CSV table of C-alpha atoms in Angstrom, one decimal:
chain,number,residue,atom,x,y,z
A,272,UNK,CA,7.4,11.8,9.5
A,273,UNK,CA,3.8,12.0,8.1
A,274,UNK,CA,0.8,10.8,10.0
A,275,UNK,CA,-2.8,10.4,9.0
A,276,UNK,CA,-5.5,10.3,11.7
A,277,UNK,CA,-8.4,8.1,10.7
A,278,UNK,CA,-11.7,8.5,12.5
A,279,UNK,CA,-14.3,5.8,12.8
A,280,UNK,CA,-17.6,6.4,14.6
A,281,UNK,CA,-17.4,5.4,18.2
A,282,UNK,CA,-13.7,4.5,17.9
A,283,UNK,CA,-10.5,6.3,18.8
A,284,UNK,CA,-8.2,8.0,16.3
A,285,UNK,CA,-5.5,5.8,14.8
A,286,UNK,CA,-2.2,6.9,13.4
A,287,UNK,CA,-1.2,5.8,9.9
A,288,UNK,CA,2.4,6.3,9.2
A,289,UNK,CA,3.6,6.5,5.6
A,290,UNK,CA,6.7,4.4,4.7
A,291,UNK,CA,9.6,6.6,3.9
A,292,UNK,CA,12.7,5.8,1.7
A,293,UNK,CA,14.7,4.9,4.8
A,294,UNK,CA,12.1,2.3,5.8
A,295,UNK,CA,12.2,0.4,2.5
A,296,UNK,CA,14.8,-2.0,1.3
A,297,UNK,CA,14.9,-3.8,-2.0
A,298,UNK,CA,17.2,-6.6,-1.0
A,299,UNK,CA,14.5,-9.3,-1.2
A,300,UNK,CA,13.9,-9.7,2.5
A,301,UNK,CA,11.2,-7.1,3.2
A,302,UNK,CA,7.8,-8.5,3.8
A,303,UNK,CA,4.5,-6.7,3.4
A,304,UNK,CA,0.8,-7.5,4.2
A,305,UNK,CA,-2.6,-6.5,3.0
A,306,UNK,CA,-6.2,-7.4,3.6
A,307,UNK,CA,-8.4,-7.6,0.5
A,308,UNK,CA,-12.0,-8.5,-0.3
A,309,UNK,CA,-11.0,-11.7,-2.2
A,310,UNK,CA,-7.9,-13.1,-0.6
A,311,UNK,CA,-8.4,-11.6,2.9
A,312,UNK,CA,-5.1,-11.1,4.8
A,313,UNK,CA,-2.0,-12.1,2.8
A,314,UNK,CA,1.7,-11.6,3.0
A,315,UNK,CA,4.1,-10.9,0.2
A,316,UNK,CA,7.7,-9.8,-0.4
A,317,UNK,CA,8.7,-6.4,-1.7
A,318,UNK,CA,10.3,-6.9,-5.1
A,319,UNK,CA,11.5,-3.7,-6.7
A,320,UNK,CA,10.4,-0.1,-7.5
A,321,UNK,CA,9.2,0.2,-11.0
A,322,UNK,CA,9.7,3.5,-12.8
A,323,UNK,CA,6.8,3.2,-15.3
A,324,UNK,CA,3.9,0.8,-16.1
A,325,UNK,CA,1.1,1.1,-18.6
A,326,UNK,CA,-2.0,-1.0,-18.0
A,327,UNK,CA,-4.9,-1.4,-20.5
A,328,UNK,CA,-8.1,0.3,-19.3
A,329,UNK,CA,-11.8,-0.2,-20.1
A,330,UNK,CA,-11.9,2.8,-22.4
A,331,UNK,CA,-9.6,1.0,-24.8
A,332,UNK,CA,-6.5,3.0,-23.9
A,333,UNK,CA,-3.9,2.7,-21.3
A,334,UNK,CA,-3.5,4.1,-17.8
A,335,UNK,CA,0.1,5.1,-16.9
A,336,UNK,CA,1.6,4.8,-13.5
A,337,UNK,CA,5.0,6.0,-12.2
A,338,UNK,CA,7.1,5.1,-9.2
A,339,UNK,CA,5.2,1.9,-8.2
A,340,UNK,CA,6.3,-1.1,-6.2
A,341,UNK,CA,6.1,-4.7,-7.2
A,342,UNK,CA,5.2,-7.3,-4.6
A,343,UNK,CA,6.0,-11.0,-5.1
A,344,UNK,CA,4.0,-13.9,-3.8
A,345,UNK,CA,5.7,-15.7,-0.9
A,346,UNK,CA,4.4,-19.1,-2.2
A,347,UNK,CA,3.1,-19.9,-5.7
A,348,UNK,CA,0.0,-21.5,-4.3
A,349,UNK,CA,-0.9,-18.4,-2.2
A,350,UNK,CA,-1.3,-15.3,-4.3
A,351,UNK,CA,-0.9,-12.0,-2.6
A,352,UNK,CA,-3.6,-10.4,-4.8
A,353,UNK,CA,-6.6,-11.4,-6.9
A,354,UNK,CA,-9.4,-9.6,-8.6
A,355,UNK,CA,-11.5,-7.8,-6.0
A,356,UNK,CA,-8.5,-6.9,-3.9
A,357,UNK,CA,-8.0,-3.6,-5.8
A,358,UNK,CA,-7.6,-0.7,-3.4
A,359,UNK,CA,-6.3,-2.7,-0.5
A,360,UNK,CA,-3.7,-0.9,1.6
A,361,UNK,CA,-0.3,-2.5,1.6
A,362,UNK,CA,1.8,-2.2,4.8
A,363,UNK,CA,5.4,-3.0,5.6
A,364,UNK,CA,6.0,-5.7,8.2
A,365,UNK,CA,8.6,-4.3,10.5
A,366,UNK,CA,11.3,-6.5,12.2
A,367,UNK,CA,9.2,-6.5,15.4
A,368,UNK,CA,6.2,-7.9,13.5
A,369,UNK,CA,4.3,-4.6,13.4
A,370,UNK,CA,2.6,-3.6,10.1
A,371,UNK,CA,2.0,0.1,10.8
A,372,UNK,CA,3.7,1.8,7.9
A,373,UNK,CA,1.7,2.2,4.7
A,374,UNK,CA,3.6,1.4,1.6
A,375,UNK,CA,0.7,2.0,-0.9
A,376,UNK,CA,-2.4,0.7,-2.5
A,377,UNK,CA,-2.6,-2.5,-4.5
A,378,UNK,CA,-4.2,-2.1,-7.9
A,379,UNK,CA,-3.1,-4.7,-10.4
A,380,UNK,CA,-1.2,-7.9,-11.0
A,381,UNK,CA,0.7,-9.5,-13.9
A,382,UNK,CA,-0.8,-12.1,-16.2
A,383,UNK,CA,0.9,-15.0,-14.3
A,384,UNK,CA,-0.3,-13.5,-10.9
A,385,UNK,CA,3.3,-13.6,-9.6
A,386,UNK,CA,3.7,-10.0,-8.8
A,387,UNK,CA,1.3,-7.3,-7.6
A,388,UNK,CA,1.6,-3.6,-8.5
A,389,UNK,CA,1.3,-1.1,-5.7
A,390,UNK,CA,0.9,2.7,-6.0
A,391,UNK,CA,3.2,4.4,-3.6
A,392,UNK,CA,1.3,6.1,-0.7
A,393,UNK,CA,3.6,9.1,-1.0
A,394,UNK,CA,2.7,9.4,-4.7
A,395,UNK,CA,-1.0,9.2,-3.9
A,396,UNK,CA,-0.7,12.0,-1.3
A,397,UNK,CA,1.3,14.2,-3.8
A,398,UNK,CA,-0.9,13.4,-6.8
A,399,UNK,CA,-4.2,14.2,-5.1
A,400,UNK,CA,-2.7,17.1,-3.1
A,401,UNK,CA,-3.8,15.5,0.1
A,402,UNK,CA,-3.1,17.3,3.4
A,403,UNK,CA,-1.6,15.2,6.1
A,404,UNK,CA,-2.9,16.1,9.5
A,405,UNK,CA,-0.1,15.9,12.0
A,406,UNK,CA,-2.1,17.3,14.9
A,407,UNK,CA,-4.8,15.1,16.5
A,408,UNK,CA,-8.1,16.8,16.4
A,409,UNK,CA,-10.9,15.9,18.8
A,410,UNK,CA,-13.7,13.8,17.4
A,411,UNK,CA,-17.3,15.1,17.3
A,412,UNK,CA,-18.9,14.9,20.7
A,413,UNK,CA,-15.6,14.9,22.6
């Protein structure tokens, strides 16, 4: 199990657990949540894992993403993601209602705004060679 410890000034440390393969099911029943700038807190349904996607970028080329997740809107009238929500953390909603396991970061949606693309948190950690701190360190001033 991998944990991140996030520090906020004047607040305690919080554990961020990364969703593992055994936490994820693609049977159409797994719900997720995110809080974005535009849509605020929304819920969606995990669709499938997509091997490869190319998205046009501002430089006139394409950005390529591997091993991403697709999230479906729960209701057509309530989009999971809209412009301005990029970078929102997407979390699994567990059977007990908790949403403490990070699935990834939302970054794009399809032209019909039916599905949202989410970079896997595991891929982000690996791609950027991030270290996961599994030991809680005291905050400054403690």
